[in-house]
Short mmCIF file of C-alpha atoms in Angstrom, two decimals:
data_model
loop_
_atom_site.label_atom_id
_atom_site.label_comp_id
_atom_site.label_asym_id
_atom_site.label_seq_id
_atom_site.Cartn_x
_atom_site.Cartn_y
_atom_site.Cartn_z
CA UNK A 15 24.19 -30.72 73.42
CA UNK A 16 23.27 -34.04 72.33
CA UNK A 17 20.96 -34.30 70.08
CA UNK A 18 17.27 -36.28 70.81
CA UNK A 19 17.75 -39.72 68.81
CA UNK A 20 13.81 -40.10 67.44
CA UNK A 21 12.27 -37.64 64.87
CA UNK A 22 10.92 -37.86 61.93
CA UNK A 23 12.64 -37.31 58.03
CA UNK A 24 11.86 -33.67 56.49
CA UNK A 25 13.75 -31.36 54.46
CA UNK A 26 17.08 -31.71 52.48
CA UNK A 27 19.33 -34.54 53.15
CA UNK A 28 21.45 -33.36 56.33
CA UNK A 29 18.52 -31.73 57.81
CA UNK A 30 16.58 -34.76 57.31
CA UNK A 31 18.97 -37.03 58.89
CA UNK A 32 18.68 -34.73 61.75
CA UNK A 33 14.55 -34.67 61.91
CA UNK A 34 14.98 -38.39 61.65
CA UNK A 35 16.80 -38.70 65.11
CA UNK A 36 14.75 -36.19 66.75
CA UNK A 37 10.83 -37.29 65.77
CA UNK A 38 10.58 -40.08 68.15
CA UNK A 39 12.28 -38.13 70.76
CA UNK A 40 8.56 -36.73 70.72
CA UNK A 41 6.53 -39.48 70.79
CA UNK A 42 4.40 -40.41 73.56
CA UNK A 43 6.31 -42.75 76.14
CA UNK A 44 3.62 -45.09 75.73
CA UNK A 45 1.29 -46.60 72.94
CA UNK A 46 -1.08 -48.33 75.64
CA UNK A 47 -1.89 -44.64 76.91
CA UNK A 48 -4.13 -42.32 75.85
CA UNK A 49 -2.70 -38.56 73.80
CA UNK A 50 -2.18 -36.40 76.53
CA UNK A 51 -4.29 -33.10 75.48
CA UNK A 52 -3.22 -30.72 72.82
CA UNK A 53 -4.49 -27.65 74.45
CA UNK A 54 -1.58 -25.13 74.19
CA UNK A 55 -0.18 -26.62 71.36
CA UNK A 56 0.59 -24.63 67.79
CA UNK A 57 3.19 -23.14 65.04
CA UNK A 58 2.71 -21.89 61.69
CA UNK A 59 4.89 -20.12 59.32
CA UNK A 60 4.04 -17.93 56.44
CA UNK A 61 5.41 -15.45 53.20
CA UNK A 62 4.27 -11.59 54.04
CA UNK A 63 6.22 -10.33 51.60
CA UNK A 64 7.79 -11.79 49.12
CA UNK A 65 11.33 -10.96 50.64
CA UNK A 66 10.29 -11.91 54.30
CA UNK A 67 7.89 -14.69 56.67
CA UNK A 68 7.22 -14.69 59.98
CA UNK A 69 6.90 -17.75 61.78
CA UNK A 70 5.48 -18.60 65.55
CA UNK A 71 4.86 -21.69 68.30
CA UNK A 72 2.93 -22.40 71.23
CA UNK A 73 3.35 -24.80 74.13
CA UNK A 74 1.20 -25.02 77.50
CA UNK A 75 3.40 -21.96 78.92
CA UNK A 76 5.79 -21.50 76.26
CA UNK A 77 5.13 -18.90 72.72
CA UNK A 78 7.78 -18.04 70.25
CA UNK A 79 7.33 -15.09 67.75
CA UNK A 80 10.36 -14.96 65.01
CA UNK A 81 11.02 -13.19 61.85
CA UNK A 82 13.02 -13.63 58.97
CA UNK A 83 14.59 -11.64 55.30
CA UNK A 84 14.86 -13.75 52.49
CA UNK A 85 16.78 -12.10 50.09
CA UNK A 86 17.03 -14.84 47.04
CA UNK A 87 16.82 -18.09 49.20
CA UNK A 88 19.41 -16.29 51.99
CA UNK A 89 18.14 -15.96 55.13
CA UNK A 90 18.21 -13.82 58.42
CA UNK A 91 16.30 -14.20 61.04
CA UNK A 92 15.29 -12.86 64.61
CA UNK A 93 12.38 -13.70 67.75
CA UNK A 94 11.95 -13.66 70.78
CA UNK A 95 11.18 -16.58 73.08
CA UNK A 96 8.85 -16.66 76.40
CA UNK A 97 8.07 -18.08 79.67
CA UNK A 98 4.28 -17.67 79.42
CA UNK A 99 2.96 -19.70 83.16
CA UNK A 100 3.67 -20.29 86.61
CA UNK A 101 4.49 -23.86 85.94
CA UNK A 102 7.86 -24.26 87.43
CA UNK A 103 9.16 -24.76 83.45
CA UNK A 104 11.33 -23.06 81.17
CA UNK A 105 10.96 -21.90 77.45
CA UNK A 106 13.93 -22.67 74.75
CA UNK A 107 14.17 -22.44 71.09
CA UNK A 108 16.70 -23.95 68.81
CA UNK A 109 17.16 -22.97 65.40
CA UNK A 110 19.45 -25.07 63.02
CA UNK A 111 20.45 -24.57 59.13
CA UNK A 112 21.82 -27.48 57.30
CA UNK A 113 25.14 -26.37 57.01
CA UNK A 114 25.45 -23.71 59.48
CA UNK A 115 24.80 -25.63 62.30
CA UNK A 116 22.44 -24.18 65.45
CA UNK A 117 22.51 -20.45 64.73
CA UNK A 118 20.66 -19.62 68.09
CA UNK A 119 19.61 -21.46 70.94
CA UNK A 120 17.58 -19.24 73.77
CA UNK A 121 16.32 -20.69 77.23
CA UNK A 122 14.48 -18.49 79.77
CA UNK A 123 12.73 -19.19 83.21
CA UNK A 124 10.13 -17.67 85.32
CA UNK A 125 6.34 -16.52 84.21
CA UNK A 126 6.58 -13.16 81.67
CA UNK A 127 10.42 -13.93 81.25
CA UNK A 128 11.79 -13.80 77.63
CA UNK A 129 14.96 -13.80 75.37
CA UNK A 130 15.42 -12.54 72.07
CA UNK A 131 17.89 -13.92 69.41
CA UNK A 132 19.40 -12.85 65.98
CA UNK A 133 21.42 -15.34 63.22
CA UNK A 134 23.98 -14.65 60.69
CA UNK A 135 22.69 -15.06 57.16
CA UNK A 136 22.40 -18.95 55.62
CA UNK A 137 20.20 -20.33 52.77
CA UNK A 138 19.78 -24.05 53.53
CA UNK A 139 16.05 -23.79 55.05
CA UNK A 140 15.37 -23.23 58.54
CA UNK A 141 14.82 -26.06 61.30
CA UNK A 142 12.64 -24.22 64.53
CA UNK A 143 12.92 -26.63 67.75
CA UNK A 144 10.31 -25.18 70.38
CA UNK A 145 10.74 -26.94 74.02
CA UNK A 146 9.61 -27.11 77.46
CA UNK A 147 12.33 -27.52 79.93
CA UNK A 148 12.76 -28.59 83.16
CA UNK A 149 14.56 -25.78 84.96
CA UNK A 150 18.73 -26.88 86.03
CA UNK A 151 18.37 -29.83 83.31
CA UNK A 152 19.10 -30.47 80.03
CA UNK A 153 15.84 -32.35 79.80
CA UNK A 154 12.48 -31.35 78.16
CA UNK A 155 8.77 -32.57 78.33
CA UNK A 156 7.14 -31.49 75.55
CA UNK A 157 8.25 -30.15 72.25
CA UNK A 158 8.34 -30.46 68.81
CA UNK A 159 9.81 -28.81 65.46
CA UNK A 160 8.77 -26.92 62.72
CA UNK A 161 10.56 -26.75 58.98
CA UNK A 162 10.81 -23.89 56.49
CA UNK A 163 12.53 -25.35 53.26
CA UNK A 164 14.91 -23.40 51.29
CA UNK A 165 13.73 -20.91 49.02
CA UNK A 166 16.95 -20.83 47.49
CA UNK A 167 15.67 -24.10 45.06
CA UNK A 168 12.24 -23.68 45.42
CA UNK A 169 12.06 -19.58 44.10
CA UNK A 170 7.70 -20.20 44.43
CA UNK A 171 7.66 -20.31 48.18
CA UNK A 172 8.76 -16.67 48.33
CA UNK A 173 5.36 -16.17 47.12
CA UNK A 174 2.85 -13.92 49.69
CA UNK A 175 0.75 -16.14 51.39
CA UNK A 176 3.09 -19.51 51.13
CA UNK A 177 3.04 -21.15 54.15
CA UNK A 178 2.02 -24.04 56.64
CA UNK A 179 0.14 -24.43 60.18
CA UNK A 180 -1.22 -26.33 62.51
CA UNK A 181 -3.04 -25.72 65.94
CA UNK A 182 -5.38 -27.39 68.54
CA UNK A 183 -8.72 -25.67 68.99
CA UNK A 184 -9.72 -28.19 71.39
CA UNK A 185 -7.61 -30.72 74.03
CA UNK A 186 -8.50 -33.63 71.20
CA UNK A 187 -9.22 -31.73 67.86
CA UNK A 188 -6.62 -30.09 65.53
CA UNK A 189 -6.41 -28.51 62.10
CA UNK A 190 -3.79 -27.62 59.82
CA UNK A 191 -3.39 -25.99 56.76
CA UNK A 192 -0.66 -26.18 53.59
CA UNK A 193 -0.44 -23.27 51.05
CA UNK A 194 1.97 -23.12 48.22
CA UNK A 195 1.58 -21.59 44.70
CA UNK A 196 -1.39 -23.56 42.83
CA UNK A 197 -2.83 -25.40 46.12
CA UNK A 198 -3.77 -25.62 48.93
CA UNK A 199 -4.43 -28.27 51.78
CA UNK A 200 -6.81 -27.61 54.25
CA UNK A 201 -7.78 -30.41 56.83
CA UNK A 202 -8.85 -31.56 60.34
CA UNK A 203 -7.89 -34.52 62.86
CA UNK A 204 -8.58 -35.45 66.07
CA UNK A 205 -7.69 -38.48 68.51
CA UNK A 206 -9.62 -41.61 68.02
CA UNK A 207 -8.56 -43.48 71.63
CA UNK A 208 -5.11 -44.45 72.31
CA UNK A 209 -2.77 -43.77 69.99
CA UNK A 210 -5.09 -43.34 66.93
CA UNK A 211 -5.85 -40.35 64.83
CA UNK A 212 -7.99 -39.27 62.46
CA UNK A 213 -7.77 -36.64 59.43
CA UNK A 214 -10.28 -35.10 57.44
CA UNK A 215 -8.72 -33.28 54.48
CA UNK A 216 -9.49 -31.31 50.93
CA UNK A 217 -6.94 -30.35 48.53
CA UNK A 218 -7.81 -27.39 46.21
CA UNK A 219 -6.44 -26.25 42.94
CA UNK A 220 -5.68 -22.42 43.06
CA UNK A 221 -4.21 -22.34 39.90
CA UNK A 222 -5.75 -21.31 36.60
CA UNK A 223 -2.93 -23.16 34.37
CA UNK A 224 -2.94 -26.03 33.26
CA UNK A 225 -1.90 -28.93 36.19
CA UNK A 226 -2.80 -30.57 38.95
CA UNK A 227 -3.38 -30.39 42.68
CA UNK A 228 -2.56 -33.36 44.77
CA UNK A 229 -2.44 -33.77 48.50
CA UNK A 230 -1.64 -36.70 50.88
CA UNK A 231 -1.07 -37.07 55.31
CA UNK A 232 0.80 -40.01 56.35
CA UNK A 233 0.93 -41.00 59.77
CA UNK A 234 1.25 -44.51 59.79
CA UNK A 235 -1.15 -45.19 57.14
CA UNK A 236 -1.51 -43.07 54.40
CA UNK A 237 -4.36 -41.06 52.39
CA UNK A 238 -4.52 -38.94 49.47
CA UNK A 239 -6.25 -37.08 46.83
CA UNK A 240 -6.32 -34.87 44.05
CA UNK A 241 -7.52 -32.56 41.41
CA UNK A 242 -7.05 -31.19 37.77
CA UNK A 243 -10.04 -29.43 37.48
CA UNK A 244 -9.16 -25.43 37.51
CA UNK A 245 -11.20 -24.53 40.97
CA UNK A 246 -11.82 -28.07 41.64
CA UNK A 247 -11.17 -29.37 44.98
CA UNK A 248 -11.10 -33.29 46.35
CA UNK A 249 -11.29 -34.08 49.65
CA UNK A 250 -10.21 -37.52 51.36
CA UNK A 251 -10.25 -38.82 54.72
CA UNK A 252 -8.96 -42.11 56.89
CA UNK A 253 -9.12 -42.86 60.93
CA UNK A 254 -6.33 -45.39 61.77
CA UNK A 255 -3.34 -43.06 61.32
CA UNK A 256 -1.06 -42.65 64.48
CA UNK A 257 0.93 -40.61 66.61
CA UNK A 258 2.76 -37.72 64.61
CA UNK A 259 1.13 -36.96 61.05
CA UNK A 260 2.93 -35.23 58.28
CA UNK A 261 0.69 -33.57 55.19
CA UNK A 262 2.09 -32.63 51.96
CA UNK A 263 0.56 -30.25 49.01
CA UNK A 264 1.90 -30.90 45.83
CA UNK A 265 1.03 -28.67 42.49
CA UNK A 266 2.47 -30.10 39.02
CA UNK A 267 2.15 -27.49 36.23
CA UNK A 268 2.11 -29.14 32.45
CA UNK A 269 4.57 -28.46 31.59
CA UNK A 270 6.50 -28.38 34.45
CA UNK A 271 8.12 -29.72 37.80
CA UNK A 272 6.53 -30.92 40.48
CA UNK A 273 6.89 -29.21 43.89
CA UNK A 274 5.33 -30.17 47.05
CA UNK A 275 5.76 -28.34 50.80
CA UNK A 276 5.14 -30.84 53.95
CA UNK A 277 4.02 -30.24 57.43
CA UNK A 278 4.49 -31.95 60.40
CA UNK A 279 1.54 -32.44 63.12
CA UNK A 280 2.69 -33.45 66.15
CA UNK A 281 0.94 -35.83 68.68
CA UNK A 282 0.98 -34.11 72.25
CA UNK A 283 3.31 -35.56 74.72
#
C-alpha cells in the first residue's frame, strides 16, 4: 500500500513522520467550501484496567470496537471492524506500531458485514487508521487516525481512566476530552463558516500535589491555559482555528517531569 502523503505530526519520531504524511491526506479538498457535516464521526480510547484499554471509531457507516493488554508498555491487541449502512462503501482499519510495521489491516463490504483481527505483541504505541472505502479500489473518502502513545516511557498512562475522545453530537458541533494523571481537558468546537473552527476549552487540576495543570489546541492558531491551584480549573477559548485541531493536557509535578497526552480532532471530509 502506499501510504496517504498529508497528516499531521504525533507520537514518537517514526510514527510521527508517518502522521505527518497522512494528516493532509484528510483535509478537505477545498478551503473555499464549507466542512462537510460531522454526523457519524467519533473515536476515543481509554485505561479500564491498569493492564488493559479499549479503544473505538465511528464513520457515517463504518464502527470499530478493539481491545488491547498492556503488560509493562507491551502490547496486544484485538477488534473487530464493520460495515454499518447500505451505502455502497466498505469499512477498513489499519493498525501500525513504530517498529513493527502494520500489524493488521481488515476491509469488509456489505451492510452488517464485519472482520475481526488480532496482533503479535509490540510496545512502541499504537497508530488506529479508520477508513471508508470505495468498494474494488484502493481509494477512501473519509477517514482519519487515532494515537495511543507508548506506555512503555510514560508508566502514568496505564492509569484507570487515562484516555482521550472526541465525537460530534451535532453535523457542526463537537467535543472532546483529554485525561491523564493530574488533569484533565475538557472542551467544545464547532464550525464557524468555511474552513474555520472554534474551541471552547477548561483545563482542570486533578491532582492534590504540588504542580500544575496546563492545556493548549492548536489548529492553525493556537490557545492555552492553565492552573496551579489544587482543584482549580482555567478555561480558554479562540474562533479562527482551522481544519484539523490537535489538544494537549500537560501535568508538571514539582518536583518532577513534565508529561503531556495529545489528541487529534479531525475536520470532516
Amino acid at each position: 500500500m502506499t501510504i496517504p502523503r498529508r497528516w499531521r505530526r504525533t507520537g514518537a519520531l517514526l510514527v510521527a513522520a508517518l502522521v505527518s504524511t497522512l494528516v493532509a491526506a484528510l483535509l478537505p479538498a477545498s478551503p473555499a467550501l464549507a466542512l462537510p457535516p460531522g454526523t457519524g464521526w467519533s473515536a476515543s480510547w481509554s485505561y479500564y484496567h491498569p493492564s488493559a484499554f479499549q479503544y473505538a471509531g465511528t464513520l457515517p457507516g463504518v464502527r470499530l470496537t478493539g481491545y488491547a493488554s498492556d503488560s509493562f508498555g507491551t502490547v496486544n491487541t484485538f477488534g473487530t471492524i464493520e460495515d454499518t449502512a447500505d451505502d455502497g462503501r466498505c469499512a477498513r482499519v489499519m493498525l501500525y506500531a513504530n517498529g513493527a510495521g502494520y500489524v493488521a489491516d481488515r476491509t469488509t463490504c456489505g451492510n452488517g458485514t464485519y472482520l475481526t483481527y488480532s496482533t503479535g505483541t509490540f510496545s512502541q504505541g499504537l497508530l488506529v487508521i479508520v477508513y471508508r472505502m470505495i468498494p474494488g479500489t484502493t481509494t477512501n473518502d473519509k477517514g482519519y487516525y487515532l494515537y495511543v502513545p507508548p506506555s512503555a516511557t510514560d508508566p502514568e498512562l496505564r492509569t484507570v481512566g487515562t484516555g482521550a475522545s472526541w465525537n460530534y453530537y451535532t453535523s457542526t458541533s463537537f467535543q472532546y476530552s483529554v485525561t491523564r494523571p493530574g488533569v484533565r481537558l475538557t472542551g467544545y468546537g464547532s464550525h464557524q463558516s468555511s474552513d474555520r473552527r472554534s474551541s471552547l476549552s477548561t483545563v482542570t487540576k486533578t491532582a492534590t500535589s504540588t504542580g500544575c495543570a496546563t492545556a493548549s489546541v492548536t489548529g492553525g492558531t493556537t490557545v492555552s491555559g492553565g492552573t496551579c491551584v489544587n482543584g482549580g480549573s482555567a478555561s480558554f477559548n479562540r474562533f479562527d482555528h482551522t481544519y484539523n485541531l490537535e489538544a494537549s493536557a500537560c501535568y508538571q509535578p514539582v518536583p518532577g517531569t513534565r508529561r503531556c497526552l495529545p489528541l487529534n480532532v479531525p475536520a470532516p471530509w
